[in-house]
Short mmCIF file of N, CA and C in Angstrom, two decimals:
data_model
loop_
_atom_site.label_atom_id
_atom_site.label_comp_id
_atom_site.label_asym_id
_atom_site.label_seq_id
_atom_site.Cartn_x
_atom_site.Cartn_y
_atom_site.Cartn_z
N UNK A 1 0.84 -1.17 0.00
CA UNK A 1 0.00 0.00 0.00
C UNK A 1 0.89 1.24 0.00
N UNK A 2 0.63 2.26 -0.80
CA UNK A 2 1.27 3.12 -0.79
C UNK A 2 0.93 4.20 0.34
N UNK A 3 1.96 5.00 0.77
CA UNK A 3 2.06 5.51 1.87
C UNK A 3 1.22 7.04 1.44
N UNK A 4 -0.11 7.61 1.99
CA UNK A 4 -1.02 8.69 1.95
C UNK A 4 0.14 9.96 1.73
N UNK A 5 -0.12 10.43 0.53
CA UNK A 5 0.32 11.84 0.08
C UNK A 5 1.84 11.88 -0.11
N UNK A 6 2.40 10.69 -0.60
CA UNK A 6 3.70 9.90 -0.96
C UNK A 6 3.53 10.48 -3.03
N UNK A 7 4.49 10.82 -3.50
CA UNK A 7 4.16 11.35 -4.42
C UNK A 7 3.39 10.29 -5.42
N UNK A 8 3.70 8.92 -5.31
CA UNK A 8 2.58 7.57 -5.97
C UNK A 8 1.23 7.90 -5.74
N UNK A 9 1.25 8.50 -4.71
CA UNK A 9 -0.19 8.41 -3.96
C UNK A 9 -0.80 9.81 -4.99
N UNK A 10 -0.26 10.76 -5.14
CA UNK A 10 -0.82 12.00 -4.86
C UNK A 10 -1.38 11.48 -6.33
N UNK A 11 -0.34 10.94 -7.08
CA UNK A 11 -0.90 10.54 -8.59
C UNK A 11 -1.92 9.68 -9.24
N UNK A 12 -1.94 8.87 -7.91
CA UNK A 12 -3.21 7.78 -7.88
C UNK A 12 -4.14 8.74 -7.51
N UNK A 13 -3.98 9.92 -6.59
CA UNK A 13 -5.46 10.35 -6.59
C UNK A 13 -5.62 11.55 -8.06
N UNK A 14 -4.55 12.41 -8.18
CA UNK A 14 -5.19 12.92 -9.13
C UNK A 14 -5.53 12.54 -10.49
N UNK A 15 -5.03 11.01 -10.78
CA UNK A 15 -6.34 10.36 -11.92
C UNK A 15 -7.41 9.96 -11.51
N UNK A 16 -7.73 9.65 -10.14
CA UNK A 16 -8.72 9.91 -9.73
C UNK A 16 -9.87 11.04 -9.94
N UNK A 17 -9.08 12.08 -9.56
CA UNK A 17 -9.87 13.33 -9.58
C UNK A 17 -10.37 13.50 -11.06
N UNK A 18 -9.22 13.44 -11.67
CA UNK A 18 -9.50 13.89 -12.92
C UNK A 18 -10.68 12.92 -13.95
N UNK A 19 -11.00 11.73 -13.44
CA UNK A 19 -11.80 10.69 -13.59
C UNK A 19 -13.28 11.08 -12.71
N UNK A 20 -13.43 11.99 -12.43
CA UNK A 20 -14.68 11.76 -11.63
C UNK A 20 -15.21 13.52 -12.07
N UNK A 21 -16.32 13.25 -12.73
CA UNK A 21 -17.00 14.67 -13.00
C UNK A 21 -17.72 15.50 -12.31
N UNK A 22 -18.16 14.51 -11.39
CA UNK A 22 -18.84 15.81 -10.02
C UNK A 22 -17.37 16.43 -9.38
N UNK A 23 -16.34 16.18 -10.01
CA UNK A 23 -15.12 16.78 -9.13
C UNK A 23 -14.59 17.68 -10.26
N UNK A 24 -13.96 16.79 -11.21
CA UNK A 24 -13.07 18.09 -11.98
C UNK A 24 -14.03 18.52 -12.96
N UNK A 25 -15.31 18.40 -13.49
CA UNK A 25 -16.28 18.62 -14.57
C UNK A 25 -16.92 20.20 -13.67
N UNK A 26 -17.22 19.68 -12.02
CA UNK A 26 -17.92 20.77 -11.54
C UNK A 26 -16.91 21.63 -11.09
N UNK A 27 -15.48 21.60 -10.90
CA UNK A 27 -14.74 22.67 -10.92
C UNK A 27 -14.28 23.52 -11.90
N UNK A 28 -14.02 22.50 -13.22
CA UNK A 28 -14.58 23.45 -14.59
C UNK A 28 -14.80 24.16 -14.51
N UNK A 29 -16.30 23.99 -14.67
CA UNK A 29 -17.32 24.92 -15.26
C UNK A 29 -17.23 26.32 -13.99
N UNK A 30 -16.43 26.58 -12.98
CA UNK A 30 -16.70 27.80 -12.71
C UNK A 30 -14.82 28.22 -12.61
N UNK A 31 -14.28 27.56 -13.74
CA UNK A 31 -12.63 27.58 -14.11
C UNK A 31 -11.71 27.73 -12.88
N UNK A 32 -11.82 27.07 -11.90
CA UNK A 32 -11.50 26.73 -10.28
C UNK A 32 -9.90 26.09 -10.81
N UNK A 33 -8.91 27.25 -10.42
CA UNK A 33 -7.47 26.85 -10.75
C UNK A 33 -6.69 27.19 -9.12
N UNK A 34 -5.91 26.55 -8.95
CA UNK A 34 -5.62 26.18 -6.98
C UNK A 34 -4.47 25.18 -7.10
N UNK A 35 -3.49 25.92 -6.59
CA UNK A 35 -2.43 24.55 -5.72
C UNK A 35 -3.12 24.69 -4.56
N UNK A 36 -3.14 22.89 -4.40
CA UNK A 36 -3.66 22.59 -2.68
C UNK A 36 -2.81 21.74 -2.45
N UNK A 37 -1.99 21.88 -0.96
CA UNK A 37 -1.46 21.29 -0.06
C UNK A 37 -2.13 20.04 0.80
N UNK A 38 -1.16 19.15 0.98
CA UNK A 38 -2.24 18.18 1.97
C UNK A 38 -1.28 17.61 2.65
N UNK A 39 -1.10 17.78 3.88
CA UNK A 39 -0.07 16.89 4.45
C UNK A 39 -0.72 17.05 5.98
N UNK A 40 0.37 16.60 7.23
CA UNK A 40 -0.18 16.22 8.48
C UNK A 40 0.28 17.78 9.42
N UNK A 41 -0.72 17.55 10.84
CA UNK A 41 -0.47 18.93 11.65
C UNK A 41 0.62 19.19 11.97
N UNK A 42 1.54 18.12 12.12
CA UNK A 42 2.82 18.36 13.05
C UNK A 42 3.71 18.12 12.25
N UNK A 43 3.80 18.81 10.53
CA UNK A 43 5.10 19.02 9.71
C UNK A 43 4.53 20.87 9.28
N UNK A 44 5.95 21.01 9.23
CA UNK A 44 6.16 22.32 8.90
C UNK A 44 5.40 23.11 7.57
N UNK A 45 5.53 21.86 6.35
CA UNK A 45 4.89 22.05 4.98
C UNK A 45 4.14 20.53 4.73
N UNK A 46 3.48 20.54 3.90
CA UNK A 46 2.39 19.51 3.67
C UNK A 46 3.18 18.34 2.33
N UNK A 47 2.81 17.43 2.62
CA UNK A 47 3.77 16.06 2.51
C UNK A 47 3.60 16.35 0.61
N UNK A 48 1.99 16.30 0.06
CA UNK A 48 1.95 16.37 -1.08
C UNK A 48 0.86 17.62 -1.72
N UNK A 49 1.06 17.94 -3.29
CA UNK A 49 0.60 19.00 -3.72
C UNK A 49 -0.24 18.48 -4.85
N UNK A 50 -1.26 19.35 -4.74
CA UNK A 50 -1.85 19.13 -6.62
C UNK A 50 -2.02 20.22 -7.31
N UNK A 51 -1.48 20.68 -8.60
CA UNK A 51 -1.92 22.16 -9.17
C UNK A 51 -3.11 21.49 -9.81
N UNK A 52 -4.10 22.40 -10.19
CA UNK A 52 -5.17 22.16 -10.31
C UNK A 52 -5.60 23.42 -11.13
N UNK A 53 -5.91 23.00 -12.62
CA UNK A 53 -5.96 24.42 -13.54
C UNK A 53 -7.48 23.99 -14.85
N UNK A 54 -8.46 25.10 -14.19
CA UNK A 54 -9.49 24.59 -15.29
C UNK A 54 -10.51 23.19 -14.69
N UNK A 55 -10.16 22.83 -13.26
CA UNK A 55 -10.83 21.97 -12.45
C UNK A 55 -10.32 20.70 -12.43
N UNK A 56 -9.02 20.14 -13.54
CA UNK A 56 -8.55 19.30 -13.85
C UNK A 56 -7.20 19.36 -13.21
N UNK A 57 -5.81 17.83 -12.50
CA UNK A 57 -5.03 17.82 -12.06
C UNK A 57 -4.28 18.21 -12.82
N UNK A 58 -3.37 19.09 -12.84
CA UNK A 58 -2.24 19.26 -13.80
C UNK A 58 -0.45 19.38 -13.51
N UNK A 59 -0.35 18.77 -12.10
CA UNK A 59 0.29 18.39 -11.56
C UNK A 59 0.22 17.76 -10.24
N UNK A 60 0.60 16.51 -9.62
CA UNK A 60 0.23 15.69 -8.40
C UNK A 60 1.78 15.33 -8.05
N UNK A 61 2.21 16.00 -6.38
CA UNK A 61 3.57 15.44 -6.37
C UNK A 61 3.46 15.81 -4.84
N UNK A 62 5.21 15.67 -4.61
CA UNK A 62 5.46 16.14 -3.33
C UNK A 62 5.79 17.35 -3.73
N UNK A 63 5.75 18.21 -1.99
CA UNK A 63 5.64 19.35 -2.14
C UNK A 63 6.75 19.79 -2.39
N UNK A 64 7.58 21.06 -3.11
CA UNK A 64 8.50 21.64 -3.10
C UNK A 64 8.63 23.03 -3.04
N UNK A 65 8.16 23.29 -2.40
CA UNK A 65 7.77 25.20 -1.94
C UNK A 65 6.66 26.10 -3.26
N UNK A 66 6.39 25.14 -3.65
CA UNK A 66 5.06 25.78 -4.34
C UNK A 66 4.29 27.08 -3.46
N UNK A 67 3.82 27.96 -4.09
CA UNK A 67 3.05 28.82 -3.64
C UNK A 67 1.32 28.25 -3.53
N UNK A 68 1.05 28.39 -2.37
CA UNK A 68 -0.20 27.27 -2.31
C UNK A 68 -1.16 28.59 -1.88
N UNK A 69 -2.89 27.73 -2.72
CA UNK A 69 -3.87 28.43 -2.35
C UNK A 69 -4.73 27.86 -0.96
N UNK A 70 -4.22 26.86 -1.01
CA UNK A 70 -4.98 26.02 0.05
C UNK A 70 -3.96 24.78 0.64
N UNK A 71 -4.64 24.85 2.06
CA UNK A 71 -3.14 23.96 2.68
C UNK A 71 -3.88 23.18 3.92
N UNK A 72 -4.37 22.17 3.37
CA UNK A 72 -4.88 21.45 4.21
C UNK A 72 -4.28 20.41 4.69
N UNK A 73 -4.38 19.87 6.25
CA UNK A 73 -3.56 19.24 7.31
C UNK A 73 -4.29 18.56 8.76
N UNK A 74 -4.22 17.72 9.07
CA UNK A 74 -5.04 16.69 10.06
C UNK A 74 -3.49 15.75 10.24
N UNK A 75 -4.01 15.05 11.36
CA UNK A 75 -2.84 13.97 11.96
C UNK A 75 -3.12 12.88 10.86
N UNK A 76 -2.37 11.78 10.93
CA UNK A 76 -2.19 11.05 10.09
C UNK A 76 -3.84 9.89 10.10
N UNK A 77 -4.05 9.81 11.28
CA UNK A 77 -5.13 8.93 11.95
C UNK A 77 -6.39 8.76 11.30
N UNK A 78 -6.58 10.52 11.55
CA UNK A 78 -7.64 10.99 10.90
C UNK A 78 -7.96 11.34 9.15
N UNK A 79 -6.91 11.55 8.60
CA UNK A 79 -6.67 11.16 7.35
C UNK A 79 -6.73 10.05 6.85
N UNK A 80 -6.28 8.97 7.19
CA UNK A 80 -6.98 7.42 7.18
C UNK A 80 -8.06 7.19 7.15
N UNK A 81 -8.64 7.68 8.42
CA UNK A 81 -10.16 7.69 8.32
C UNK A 81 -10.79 8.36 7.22
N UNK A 82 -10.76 9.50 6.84
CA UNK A 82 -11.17 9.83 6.10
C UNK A 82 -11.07 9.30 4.74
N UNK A 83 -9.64 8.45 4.38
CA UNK A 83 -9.22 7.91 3.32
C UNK A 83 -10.24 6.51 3.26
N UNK A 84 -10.28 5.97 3.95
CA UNK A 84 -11.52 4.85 4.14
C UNK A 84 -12.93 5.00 4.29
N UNK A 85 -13.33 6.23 5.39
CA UNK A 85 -14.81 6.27 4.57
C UNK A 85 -15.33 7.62 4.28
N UNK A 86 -14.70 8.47 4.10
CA UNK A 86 -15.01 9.56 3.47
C UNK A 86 -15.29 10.61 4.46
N UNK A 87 -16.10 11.78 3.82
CA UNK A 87 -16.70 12.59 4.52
C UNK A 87 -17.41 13.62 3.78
N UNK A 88 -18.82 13.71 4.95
CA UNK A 88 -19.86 14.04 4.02
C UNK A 88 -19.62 15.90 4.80
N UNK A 89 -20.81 16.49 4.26
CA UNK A 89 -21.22 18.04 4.84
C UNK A 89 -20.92 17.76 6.46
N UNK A 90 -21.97 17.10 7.15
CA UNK A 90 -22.10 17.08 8.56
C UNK A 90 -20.54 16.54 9.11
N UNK A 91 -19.54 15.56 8.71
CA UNK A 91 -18.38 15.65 8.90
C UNK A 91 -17.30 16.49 8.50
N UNK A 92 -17.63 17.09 7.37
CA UNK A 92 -16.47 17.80 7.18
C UNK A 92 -16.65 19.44 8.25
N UNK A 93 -17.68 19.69 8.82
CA UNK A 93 -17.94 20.96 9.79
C UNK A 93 -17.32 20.02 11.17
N UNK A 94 -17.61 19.25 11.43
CA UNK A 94 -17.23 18.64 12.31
C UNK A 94 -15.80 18.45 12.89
N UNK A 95 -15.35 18.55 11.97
CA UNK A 95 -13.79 17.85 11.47
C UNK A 95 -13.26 19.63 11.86
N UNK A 96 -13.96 20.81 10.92
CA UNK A 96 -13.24 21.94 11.05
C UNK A 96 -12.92 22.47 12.30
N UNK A 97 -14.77 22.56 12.90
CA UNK A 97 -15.13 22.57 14.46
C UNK A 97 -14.07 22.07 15.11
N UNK A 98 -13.60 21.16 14.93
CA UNK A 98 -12.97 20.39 16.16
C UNK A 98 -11.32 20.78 15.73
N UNK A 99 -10.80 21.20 15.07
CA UNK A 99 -9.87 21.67 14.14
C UNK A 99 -8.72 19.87 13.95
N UNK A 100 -9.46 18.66 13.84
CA UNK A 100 -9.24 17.78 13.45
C UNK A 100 -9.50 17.80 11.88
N UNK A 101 -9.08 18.92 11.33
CA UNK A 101 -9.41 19.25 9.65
C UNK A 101 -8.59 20.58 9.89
N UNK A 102 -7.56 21.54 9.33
CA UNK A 102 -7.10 22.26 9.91
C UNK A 102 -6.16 23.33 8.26
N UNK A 103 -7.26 24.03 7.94
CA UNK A 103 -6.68 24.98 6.84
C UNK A 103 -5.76 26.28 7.09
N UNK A 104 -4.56 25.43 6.88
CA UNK A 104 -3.83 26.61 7.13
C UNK A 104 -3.40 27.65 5.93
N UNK A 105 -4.15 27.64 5.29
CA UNK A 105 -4.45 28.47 3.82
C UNK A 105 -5.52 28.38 3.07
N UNK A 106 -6.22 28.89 2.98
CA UNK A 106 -7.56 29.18 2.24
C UNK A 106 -8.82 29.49 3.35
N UNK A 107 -9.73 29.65 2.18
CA UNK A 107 -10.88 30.44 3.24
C UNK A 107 -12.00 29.22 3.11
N UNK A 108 -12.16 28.55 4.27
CA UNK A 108 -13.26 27.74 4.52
C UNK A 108 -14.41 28.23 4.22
N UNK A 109 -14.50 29.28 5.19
CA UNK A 109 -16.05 30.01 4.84
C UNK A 109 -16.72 30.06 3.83
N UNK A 110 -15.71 31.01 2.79
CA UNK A 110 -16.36 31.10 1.93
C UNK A 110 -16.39 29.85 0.77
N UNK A 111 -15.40 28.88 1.13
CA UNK A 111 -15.91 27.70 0.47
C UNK A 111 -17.10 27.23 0.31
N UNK A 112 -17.26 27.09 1.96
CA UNK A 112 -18.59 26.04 2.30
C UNK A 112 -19.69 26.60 2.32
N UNK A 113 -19.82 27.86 1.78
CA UNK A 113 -21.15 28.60 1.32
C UNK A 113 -21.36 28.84 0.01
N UNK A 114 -20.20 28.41 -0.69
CA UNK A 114 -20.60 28.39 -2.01
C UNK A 114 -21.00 26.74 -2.71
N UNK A 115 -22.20 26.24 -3.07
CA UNK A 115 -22.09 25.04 -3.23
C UNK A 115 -21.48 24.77 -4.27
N UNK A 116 -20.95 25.34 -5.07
CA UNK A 116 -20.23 25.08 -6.79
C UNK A 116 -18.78 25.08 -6.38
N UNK A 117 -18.46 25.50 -5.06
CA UNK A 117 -16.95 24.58 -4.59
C UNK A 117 -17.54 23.73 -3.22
N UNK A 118 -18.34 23.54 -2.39
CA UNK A 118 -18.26 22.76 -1.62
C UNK A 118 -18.80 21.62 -1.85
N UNK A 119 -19.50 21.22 -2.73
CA UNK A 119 -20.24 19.72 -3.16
C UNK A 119 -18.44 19.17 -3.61
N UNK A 120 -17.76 19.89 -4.49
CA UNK A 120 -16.53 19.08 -5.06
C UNK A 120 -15.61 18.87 -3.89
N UNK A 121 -15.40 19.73 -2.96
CA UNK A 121 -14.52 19.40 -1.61
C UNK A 121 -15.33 18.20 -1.60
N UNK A 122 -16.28 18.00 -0.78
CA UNK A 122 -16.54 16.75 -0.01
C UNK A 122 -16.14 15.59 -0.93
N UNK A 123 -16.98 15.82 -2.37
CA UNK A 123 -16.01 14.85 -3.22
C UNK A 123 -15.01 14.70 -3.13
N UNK A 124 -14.17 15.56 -3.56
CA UNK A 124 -12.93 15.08 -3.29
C UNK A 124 -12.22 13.98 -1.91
N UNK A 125 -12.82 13.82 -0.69
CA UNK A 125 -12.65 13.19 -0.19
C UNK A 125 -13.18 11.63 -0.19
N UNK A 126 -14.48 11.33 -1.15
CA UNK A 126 -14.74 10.15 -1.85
C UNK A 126 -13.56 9.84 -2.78
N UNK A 127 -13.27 10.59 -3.49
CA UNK A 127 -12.32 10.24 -4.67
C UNK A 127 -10.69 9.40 -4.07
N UNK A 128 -10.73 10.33 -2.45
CA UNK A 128 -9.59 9.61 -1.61
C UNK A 128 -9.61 7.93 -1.46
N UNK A 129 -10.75 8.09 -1.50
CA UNK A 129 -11.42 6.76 -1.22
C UNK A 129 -10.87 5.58 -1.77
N UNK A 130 -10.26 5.80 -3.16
CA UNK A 130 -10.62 5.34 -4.23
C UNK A 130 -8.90 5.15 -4.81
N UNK A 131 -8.24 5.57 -4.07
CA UNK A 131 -6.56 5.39 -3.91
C UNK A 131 -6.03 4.45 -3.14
#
């Protein structure tokens, strides 16, 4: 098994992503372009990156000081979990709430009030699924 946000990994998910149209079809259509970070609370920078241009992956790796729009980070535990069964609306507030979900770059808020990026977040954590 490959090791979560290991640069194998990041690539298994972004053909993932890029395979699933409620994810990169609905980031499309409102031309949603973003490096996002993803790694654990207790490293300095986040293990792996995806540029993301036009709603589609257009690069999946480890990180190397990329300028990031979003930088998301949880312990390893809870990333598992999430990698196994996902997370819906009522978990992913949950997760923020409790800062067991922990953005240290980008604006939640206004994510999760827009549904034409927050239906594809939660996706995106199905799509984890799936790595």
């Amino acid at each position: 098994m490959t090791d979560i946000f290991s640069p194998a990994w990041m690539q298994a998910f972004a053909e993932q992503w890029n395979a699933e149209p409620e994810l990169a079809d609905a980031l499309a259509k409102i031309d949603f372009n973003s490096v996002i970070g993803y790694g654990f609370e207790a490293d300095v920078n986040p293990a792996g990156v995806l540029t993301v241009e036009a709603g589609r992956v257009v690069f999946a790796g480890a990180y190397d000081g990329q300028k990031m729009n979003w930088d998301l980070r949880a312990d390893r535990e809870h990333w598992q979990q999430w990698k196994i069964k996902g997370l819906n609306m009522m978990g992913l507030s949950m997760a923020y709430i409790s800062r067991k979900l922990q953005f240290r770059l980008g604006d939640y808020t206004a994510m999760i009030k827009d549904p034409r990026m927050a239906s594809p977040f939660i996706k995106s954590f199905a799509v984890m699924c799936r790595v």
